PDB file of C-alpha atoms and ligand atoms in Angstrom:
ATOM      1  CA  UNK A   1      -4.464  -6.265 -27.577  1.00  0.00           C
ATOM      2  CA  UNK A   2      -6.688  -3.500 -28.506  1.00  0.00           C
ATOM      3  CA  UNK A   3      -6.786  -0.615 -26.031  1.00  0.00           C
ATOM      4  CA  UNK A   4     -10.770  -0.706 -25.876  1.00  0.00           C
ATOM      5  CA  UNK A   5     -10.637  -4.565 -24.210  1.00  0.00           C
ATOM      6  CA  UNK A   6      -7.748  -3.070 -22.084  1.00  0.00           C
ATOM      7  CA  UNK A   7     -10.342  -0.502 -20.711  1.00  0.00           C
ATOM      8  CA  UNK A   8     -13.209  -2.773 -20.203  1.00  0.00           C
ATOM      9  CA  UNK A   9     -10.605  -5.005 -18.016  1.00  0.00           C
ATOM     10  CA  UNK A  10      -9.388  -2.094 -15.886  1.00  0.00           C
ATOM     11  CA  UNK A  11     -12.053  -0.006 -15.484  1.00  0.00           C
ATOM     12  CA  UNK A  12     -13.439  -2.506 -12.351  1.00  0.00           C
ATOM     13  CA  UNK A  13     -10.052  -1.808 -10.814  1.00  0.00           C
ATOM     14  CA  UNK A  14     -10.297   1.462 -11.432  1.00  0.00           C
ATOM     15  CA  UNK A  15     -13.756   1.595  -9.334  1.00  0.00           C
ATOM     16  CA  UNK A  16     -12.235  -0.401  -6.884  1.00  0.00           C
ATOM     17  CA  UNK A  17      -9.208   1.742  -6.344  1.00  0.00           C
ATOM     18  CA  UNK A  18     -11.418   4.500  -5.988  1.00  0.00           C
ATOM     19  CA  UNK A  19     -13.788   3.243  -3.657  1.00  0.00           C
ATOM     20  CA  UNK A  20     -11.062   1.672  -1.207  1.00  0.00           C
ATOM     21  CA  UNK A  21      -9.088   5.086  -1.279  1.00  0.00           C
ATOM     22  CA  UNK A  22     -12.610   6.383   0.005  1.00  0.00           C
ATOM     23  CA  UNK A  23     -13.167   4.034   2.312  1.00  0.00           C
ATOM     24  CA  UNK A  24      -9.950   4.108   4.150  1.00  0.00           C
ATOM     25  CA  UNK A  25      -9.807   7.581   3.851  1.00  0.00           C
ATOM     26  CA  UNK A  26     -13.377   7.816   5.601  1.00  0.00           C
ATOM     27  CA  UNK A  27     -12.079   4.912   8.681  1.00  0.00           C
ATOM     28  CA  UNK A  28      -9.380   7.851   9.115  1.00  0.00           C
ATOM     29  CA  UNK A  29     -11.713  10.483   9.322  1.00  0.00           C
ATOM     30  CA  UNK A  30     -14.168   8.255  12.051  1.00  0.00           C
ATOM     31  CA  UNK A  31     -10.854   8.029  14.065  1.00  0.00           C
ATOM     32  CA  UNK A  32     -10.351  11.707  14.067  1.00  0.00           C
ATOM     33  CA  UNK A  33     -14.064  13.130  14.715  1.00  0.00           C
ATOM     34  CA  UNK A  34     -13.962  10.716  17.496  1.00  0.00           C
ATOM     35  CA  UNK A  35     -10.857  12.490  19.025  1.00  0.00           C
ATOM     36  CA  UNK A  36      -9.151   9.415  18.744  1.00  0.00           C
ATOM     37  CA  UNK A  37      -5.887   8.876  16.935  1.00  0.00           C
ATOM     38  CA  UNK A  38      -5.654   7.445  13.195  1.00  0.00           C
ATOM     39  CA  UNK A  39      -2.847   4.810  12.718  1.00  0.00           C
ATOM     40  CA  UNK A  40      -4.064   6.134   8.998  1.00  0.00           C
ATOM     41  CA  UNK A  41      -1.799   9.271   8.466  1.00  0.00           C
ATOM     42  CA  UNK A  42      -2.016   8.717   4.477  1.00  0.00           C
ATOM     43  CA  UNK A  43      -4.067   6.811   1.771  1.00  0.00           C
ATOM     44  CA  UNK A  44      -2.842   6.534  -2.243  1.00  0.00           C
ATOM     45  CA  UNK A  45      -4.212   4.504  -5.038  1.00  0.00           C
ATOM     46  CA  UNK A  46      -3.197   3.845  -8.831  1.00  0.00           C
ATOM     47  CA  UNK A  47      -3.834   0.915 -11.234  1.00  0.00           C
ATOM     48  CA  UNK A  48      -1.183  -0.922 -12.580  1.00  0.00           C
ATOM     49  CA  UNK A  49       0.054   0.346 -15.751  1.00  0.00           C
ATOM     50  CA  UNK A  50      -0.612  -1.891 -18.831  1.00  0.00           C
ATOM     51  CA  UNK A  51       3.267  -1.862 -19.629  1.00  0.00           C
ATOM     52  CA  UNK A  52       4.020  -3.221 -15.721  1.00  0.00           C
ATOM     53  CA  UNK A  53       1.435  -5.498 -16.235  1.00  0.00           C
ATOM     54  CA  UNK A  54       2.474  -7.093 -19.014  1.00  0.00           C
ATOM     55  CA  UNK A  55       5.876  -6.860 -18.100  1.00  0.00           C
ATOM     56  CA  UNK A  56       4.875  -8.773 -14.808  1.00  0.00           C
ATOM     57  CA  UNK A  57       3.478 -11.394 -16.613  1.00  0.00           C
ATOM     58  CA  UNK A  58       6.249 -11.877 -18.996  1.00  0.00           C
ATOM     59  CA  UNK A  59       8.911 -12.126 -16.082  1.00  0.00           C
ATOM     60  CA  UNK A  60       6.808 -14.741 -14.160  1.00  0.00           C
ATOM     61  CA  UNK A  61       5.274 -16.519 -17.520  1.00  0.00           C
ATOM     62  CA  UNK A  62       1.579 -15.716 -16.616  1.00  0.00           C
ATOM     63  CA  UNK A  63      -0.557 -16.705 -19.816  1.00  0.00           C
ATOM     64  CA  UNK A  64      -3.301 -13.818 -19.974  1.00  0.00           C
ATOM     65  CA  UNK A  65      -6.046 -16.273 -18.992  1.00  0.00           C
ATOM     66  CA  UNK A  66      -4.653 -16.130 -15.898  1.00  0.00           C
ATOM     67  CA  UNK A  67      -3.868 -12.293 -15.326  1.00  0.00           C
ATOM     68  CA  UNK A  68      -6.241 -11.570 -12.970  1.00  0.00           C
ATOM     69  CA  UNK A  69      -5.893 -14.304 -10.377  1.00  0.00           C
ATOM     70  CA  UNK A  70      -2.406 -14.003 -10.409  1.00  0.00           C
ATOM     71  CA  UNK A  71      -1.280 -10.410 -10.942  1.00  0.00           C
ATOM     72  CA  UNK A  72      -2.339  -9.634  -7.552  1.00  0.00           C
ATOM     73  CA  UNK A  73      -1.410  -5.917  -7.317  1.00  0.00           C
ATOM     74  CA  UNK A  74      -3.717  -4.625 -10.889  1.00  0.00           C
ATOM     75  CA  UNK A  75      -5.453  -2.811  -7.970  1.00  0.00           C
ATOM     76  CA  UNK A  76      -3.037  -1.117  -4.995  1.00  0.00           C
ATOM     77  CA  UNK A  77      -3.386   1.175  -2.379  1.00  0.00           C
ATOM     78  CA  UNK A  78      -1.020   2.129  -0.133  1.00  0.00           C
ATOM     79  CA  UNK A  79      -1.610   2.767   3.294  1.00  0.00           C
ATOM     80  CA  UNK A  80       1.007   5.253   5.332  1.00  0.00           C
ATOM     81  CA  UNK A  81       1.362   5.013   9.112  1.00  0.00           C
ATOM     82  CA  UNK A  82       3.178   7.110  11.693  1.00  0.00           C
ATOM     83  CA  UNK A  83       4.197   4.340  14.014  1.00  0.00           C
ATOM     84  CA  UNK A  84       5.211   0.473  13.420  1.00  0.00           C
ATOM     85  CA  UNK A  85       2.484  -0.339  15.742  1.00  0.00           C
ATOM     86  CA  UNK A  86      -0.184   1.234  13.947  1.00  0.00           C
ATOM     87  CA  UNK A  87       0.200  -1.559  10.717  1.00  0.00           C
ATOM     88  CA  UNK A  88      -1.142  -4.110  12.605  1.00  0.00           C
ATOM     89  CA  UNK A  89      -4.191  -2.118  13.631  1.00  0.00           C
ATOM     90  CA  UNK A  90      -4.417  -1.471  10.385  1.00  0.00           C
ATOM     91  CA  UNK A  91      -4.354  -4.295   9.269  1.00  0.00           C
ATOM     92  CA  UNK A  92      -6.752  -5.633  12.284  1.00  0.00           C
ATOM     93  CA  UNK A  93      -8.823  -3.320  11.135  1.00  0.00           C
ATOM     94  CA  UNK A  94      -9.081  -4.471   6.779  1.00  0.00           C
ATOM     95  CA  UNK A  95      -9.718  -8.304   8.605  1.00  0.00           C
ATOM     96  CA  UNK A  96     -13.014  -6.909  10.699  1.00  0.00           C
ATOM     97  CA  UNK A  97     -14.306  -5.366   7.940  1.00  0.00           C
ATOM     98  CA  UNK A  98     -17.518  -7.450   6.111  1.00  0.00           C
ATOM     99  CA  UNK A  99     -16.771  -5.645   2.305  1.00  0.00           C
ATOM    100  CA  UNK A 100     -12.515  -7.147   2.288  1.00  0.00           C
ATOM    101  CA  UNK A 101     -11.795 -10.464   2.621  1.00  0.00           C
ATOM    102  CA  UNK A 102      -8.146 -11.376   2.726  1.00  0.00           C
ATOM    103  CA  UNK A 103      -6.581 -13.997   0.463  1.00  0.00           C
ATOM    104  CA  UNK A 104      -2.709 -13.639   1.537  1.00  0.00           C
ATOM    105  CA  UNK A 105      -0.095 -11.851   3.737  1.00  0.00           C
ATOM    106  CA  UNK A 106       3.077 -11.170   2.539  1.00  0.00           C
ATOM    107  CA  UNK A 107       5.342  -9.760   5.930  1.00  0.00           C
ATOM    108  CA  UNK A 108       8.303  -7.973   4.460  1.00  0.00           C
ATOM    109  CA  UNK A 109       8.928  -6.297   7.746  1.00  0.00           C
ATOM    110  CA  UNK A 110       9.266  -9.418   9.627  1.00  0.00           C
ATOM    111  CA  UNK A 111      11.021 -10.934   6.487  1.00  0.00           C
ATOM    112  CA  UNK A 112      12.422  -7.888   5.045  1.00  0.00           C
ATOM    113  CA  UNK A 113      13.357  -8.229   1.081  1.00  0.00           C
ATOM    114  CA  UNK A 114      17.271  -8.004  -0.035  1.00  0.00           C
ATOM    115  CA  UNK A 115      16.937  -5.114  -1.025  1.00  0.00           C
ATOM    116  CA  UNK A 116      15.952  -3.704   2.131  1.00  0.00           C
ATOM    117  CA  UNK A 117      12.564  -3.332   1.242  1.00  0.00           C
ATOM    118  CA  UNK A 118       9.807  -3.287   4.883  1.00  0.00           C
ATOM    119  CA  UNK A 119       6.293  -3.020   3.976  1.00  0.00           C
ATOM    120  CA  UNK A 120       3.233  -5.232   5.311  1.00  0.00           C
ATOM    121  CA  UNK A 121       1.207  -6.164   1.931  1.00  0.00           C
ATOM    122  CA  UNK A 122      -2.400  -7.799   2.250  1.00  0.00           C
ATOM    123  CA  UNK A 123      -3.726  -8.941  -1.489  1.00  0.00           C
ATOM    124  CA  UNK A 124      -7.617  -8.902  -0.337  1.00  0.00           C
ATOM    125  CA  UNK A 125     -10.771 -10.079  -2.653  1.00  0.00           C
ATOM    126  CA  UNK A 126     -13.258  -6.577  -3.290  1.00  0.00           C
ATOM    127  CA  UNK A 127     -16.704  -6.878  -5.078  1.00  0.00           C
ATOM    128  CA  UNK A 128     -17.495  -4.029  -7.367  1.00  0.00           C
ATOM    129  CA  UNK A 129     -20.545  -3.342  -8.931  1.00  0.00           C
ATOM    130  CA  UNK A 130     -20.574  -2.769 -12.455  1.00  0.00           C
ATOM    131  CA  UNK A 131     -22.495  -2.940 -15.877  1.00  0.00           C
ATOM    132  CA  UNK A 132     -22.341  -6.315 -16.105  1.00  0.00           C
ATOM    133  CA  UNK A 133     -23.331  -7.319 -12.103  1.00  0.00           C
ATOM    134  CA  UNK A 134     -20.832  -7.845  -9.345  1.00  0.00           C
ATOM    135  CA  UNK A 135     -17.607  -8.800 -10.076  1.00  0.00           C
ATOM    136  CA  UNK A 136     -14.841 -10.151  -7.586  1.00  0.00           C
ATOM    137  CA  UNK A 137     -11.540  -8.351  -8.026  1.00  0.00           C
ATOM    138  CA  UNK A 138      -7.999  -8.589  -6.230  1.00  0.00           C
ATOM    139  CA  UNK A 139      -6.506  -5.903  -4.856  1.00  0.00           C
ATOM    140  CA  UNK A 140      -2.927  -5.357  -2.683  1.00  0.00           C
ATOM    141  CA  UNK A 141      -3.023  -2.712  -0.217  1.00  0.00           C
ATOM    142  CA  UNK A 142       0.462  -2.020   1.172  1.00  0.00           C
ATOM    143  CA  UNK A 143       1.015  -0.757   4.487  1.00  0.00           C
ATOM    144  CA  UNK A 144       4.452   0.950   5.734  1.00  0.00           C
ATOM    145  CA  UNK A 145       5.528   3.601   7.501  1.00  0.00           C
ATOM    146  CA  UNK A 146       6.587   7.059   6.479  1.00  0.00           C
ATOM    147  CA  UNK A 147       9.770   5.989   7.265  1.00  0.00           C
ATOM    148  CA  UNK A 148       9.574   2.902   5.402  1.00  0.00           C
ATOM    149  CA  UNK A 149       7.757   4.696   2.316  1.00  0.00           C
ATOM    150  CA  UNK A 150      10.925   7.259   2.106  1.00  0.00           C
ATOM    151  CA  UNK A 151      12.961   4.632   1.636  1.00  0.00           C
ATOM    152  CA  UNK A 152      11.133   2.330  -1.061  1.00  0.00           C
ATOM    153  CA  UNK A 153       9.969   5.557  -2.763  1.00  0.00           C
ATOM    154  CA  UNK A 154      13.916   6.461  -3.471  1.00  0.00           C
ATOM    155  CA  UNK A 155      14.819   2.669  -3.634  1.00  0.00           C
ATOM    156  CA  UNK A 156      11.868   2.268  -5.891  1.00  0.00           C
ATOM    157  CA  UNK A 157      13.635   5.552  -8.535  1.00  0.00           C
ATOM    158  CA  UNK A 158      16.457   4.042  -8.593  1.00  0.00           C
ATOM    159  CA  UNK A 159      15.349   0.912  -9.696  1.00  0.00           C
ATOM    160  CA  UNK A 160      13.695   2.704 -12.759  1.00  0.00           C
ATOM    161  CA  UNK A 161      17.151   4.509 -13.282  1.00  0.00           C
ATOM    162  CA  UNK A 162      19.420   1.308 -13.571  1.00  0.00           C
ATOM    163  CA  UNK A 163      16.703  -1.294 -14.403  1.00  0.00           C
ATOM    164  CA  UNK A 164      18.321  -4.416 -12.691  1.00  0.00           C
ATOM    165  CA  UNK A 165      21.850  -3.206 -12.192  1.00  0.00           C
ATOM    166  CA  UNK A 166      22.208  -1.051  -9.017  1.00  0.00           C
ATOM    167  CA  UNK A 167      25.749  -0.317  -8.490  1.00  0.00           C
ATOM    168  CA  UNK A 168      26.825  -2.099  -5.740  1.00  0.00           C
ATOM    169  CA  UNK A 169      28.316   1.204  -4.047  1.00  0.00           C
ATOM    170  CA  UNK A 170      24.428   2.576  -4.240  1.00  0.00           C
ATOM    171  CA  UNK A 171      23.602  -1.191  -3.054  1.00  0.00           C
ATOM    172  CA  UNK A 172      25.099  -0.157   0.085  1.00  0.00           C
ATOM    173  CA  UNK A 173      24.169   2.845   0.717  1.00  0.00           C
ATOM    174  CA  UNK A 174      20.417   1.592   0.643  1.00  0.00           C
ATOM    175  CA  UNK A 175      21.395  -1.175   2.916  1.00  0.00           C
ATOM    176  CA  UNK A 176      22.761   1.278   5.207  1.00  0.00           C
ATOM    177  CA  UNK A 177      20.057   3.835   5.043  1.00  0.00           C
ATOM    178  CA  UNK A 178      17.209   0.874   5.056  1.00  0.00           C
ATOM    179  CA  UNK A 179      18.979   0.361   8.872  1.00  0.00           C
ATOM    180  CA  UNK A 180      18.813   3.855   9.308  1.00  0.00           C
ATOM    181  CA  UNK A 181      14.765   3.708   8.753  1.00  0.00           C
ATOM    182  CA  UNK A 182      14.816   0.459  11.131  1.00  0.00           C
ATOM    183  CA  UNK A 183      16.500   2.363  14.030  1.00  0.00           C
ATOM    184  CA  UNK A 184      14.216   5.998  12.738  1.00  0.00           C
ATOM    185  CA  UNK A 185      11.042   3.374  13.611  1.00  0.00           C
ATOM    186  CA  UNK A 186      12.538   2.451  16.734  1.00  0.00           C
ATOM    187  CA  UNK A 187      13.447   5.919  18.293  1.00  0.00           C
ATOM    188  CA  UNK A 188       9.936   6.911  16.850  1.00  0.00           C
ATOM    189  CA  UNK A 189       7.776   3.878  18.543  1.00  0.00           C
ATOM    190  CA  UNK A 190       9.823   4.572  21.910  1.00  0.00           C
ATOM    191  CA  UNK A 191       8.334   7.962  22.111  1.00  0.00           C
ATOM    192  CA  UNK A 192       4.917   7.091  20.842  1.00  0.00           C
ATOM    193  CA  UNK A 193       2.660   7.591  23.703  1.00  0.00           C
ATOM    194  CA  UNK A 194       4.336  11.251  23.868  1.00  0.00           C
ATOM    195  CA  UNK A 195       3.665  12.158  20.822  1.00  0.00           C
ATOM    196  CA  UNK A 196      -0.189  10.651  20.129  1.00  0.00           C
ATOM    197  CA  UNK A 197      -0.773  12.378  23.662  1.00  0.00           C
ATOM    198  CA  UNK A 198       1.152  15.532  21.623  1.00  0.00           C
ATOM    199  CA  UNK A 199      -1.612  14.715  18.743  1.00  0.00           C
ATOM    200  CA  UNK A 200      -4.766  14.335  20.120  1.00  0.00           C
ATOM    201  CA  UNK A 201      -4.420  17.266  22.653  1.00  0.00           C
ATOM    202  CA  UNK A 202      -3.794  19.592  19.603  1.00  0.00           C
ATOM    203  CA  UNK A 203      -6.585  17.780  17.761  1.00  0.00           C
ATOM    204  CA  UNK A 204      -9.196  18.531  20.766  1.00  0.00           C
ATOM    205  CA  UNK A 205      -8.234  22.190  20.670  1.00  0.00           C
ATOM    206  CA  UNK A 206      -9.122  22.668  17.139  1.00  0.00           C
ATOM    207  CA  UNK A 207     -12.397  20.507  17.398  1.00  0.00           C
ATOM    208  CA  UNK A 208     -13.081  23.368  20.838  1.00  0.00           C
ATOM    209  CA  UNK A 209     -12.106  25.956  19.160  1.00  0.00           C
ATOM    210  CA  UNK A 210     -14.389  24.939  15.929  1.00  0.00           C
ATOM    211  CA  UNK A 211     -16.986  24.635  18.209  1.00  0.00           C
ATOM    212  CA  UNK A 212     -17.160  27.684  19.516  1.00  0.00           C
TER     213      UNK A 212
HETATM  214  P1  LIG B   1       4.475  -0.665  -9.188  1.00  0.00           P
HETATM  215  O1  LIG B   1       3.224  -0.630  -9.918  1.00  0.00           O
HETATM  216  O2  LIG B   1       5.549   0.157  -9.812  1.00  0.00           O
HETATM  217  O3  LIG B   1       4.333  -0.405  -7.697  1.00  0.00           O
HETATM  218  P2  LIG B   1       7.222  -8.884  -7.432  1.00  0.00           P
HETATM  219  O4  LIG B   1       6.307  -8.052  -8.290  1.00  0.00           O
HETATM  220  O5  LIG B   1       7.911  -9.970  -8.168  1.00  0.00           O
HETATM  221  O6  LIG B   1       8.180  -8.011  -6.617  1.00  0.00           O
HETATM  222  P3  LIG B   1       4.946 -10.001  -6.023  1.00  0.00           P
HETATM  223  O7  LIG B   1       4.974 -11.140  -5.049  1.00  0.00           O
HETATM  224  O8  LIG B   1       4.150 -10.182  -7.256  1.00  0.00           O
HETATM  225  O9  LIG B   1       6.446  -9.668  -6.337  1.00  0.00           O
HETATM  226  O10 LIG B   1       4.405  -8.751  -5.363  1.00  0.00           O
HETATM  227  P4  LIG B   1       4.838  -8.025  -4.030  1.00  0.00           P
HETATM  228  O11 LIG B   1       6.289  -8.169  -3.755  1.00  0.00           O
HETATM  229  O12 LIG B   1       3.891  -8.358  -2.932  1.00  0.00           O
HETATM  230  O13 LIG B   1       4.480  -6.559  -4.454  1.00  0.00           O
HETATM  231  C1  LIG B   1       5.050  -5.944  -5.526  1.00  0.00           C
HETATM  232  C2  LIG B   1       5.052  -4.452  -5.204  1.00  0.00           C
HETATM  233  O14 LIG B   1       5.660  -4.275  -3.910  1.00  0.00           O
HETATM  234  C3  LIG B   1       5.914  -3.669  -6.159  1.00  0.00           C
HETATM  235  O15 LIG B   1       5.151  -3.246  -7.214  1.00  0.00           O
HETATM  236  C4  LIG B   1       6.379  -2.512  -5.300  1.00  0.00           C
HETATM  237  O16 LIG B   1       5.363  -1.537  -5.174  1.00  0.00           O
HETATM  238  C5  LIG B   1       6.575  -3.190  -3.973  1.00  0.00           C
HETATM  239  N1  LIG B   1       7.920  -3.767  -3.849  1.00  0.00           N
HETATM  240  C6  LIG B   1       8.233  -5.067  -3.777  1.00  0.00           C
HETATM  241  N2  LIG B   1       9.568  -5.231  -3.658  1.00  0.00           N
HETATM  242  C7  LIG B   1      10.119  -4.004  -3.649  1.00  0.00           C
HETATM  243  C8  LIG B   1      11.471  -3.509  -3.529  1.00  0.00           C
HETATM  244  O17 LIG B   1      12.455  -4.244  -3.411  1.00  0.00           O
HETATM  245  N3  LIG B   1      11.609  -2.150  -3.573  1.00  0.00           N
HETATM  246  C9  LIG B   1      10.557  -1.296  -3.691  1.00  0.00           C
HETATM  247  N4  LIG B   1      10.805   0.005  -3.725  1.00  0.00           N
HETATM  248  N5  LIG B   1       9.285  -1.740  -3.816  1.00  0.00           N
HETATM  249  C10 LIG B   1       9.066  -3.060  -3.789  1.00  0.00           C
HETATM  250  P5  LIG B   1       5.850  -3.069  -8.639  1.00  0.00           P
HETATM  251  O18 LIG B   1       5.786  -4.373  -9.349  1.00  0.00           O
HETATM  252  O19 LIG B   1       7.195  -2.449  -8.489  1.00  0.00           O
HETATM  253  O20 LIG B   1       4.888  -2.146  -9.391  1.00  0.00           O
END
């Protein structure tokens, strides 16, 4: 396919990627000028690379009619929290909001993947304005800890290094470290109040001392 039709396809996920990295950046901000905690410590974005998309649709035999209902993640953002707990909220959060509207869940911390892989992915339904009028777009934003992100950011290398064939020694090293990350979490929620007491006190000195 020529590269111009490739641009007119993902230049409304482009917009959209940009505008929810905005948004979610800006629900972060409200948090902070509020002096309330963010369970937003990070926000990325990126469109889907044409060679990943096409390679997703040749591994789950997607005829390109069909490409943009059912490669859900053309769009992603990813969403990094300091605490387990603060996913939900986040997530809370996304199914308040008028301009999102959620089409599926997909728990991989409740049901974590064989590889080891936690993360809480929403694929969600964004209108973006463009040229041509609105158009309805899907998106996957996908929300982990740092914890979790270390470890699917390595896992995730790897996986580009040996394609489908892990060694099974590095196998289980990942499954050990991936309960490593599930205890880190743990040790980390335990001591949350602490340290979002720790946060916000150092956050209200900087907003006095700004104000002075
Ligand atoms: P990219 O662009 O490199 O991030 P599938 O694609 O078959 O895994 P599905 O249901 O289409 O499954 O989508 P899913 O699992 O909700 O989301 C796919 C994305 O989740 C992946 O994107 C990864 O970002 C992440 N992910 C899923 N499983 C794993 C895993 O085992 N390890 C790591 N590190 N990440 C995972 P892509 O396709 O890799 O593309």
């Amino acid at each position: 396919m020529e590269i111009q039709l490739w641009r007119e396809i993902l230049s409304p996920y482009e917009q959209a990627v940009t505008e929810l990295v905005e948004k979610f950046q800006h629900l972060s901000l409200e948090h902070r000028e509020r002096g309330l905690y963010s369970p937003i410590e990070q926000v990325t974005g990126r469109v889907k690379s044409i060679t990943s998309i096409l390679e997703k649709m040749k591994r789950k035999n997607i005829p390109f009619e069909e490409m943009e209902e059912q490669v859900e993640d053309i769009a992603g953002i990813r969403i990094i929290c300091q605490f387990v707990e603060d996913i939900q909220r986040v997530s809370d959060l996304i199914a308040g909001r008028s301009d999102m509207e959620i089409k599926c869940i997909k728990d991989y911390i409740a049901h974590q993947k064989e590889s080891g892989y936690r993360s809480y992915h929403l694929v969600i339904y964004y209108h973006v304005e463009t040229l041509n009028g609105p158009k309805k777009i899907q998106a996957e934003i996908q929300i982990r800890t740092m914890a979790m992100n270390f470890w699917a950011t390595i896992e995730h290398s790897l996986q580009y290094k040996y394609k489908t064939n892990i060694p099974p020694y590095v196998k289980e090293r990942l499954a050990n470290a991936a309960q490593a990350i599930i205890a880190l979490d743990g040790e980390m929620s335990s001591v949350r109040n602490e340290i979002m007491n720790a946060q916000n006190s150092s956050l209200m000195q900087r907003n006095l001392v700004m104000d002075i």
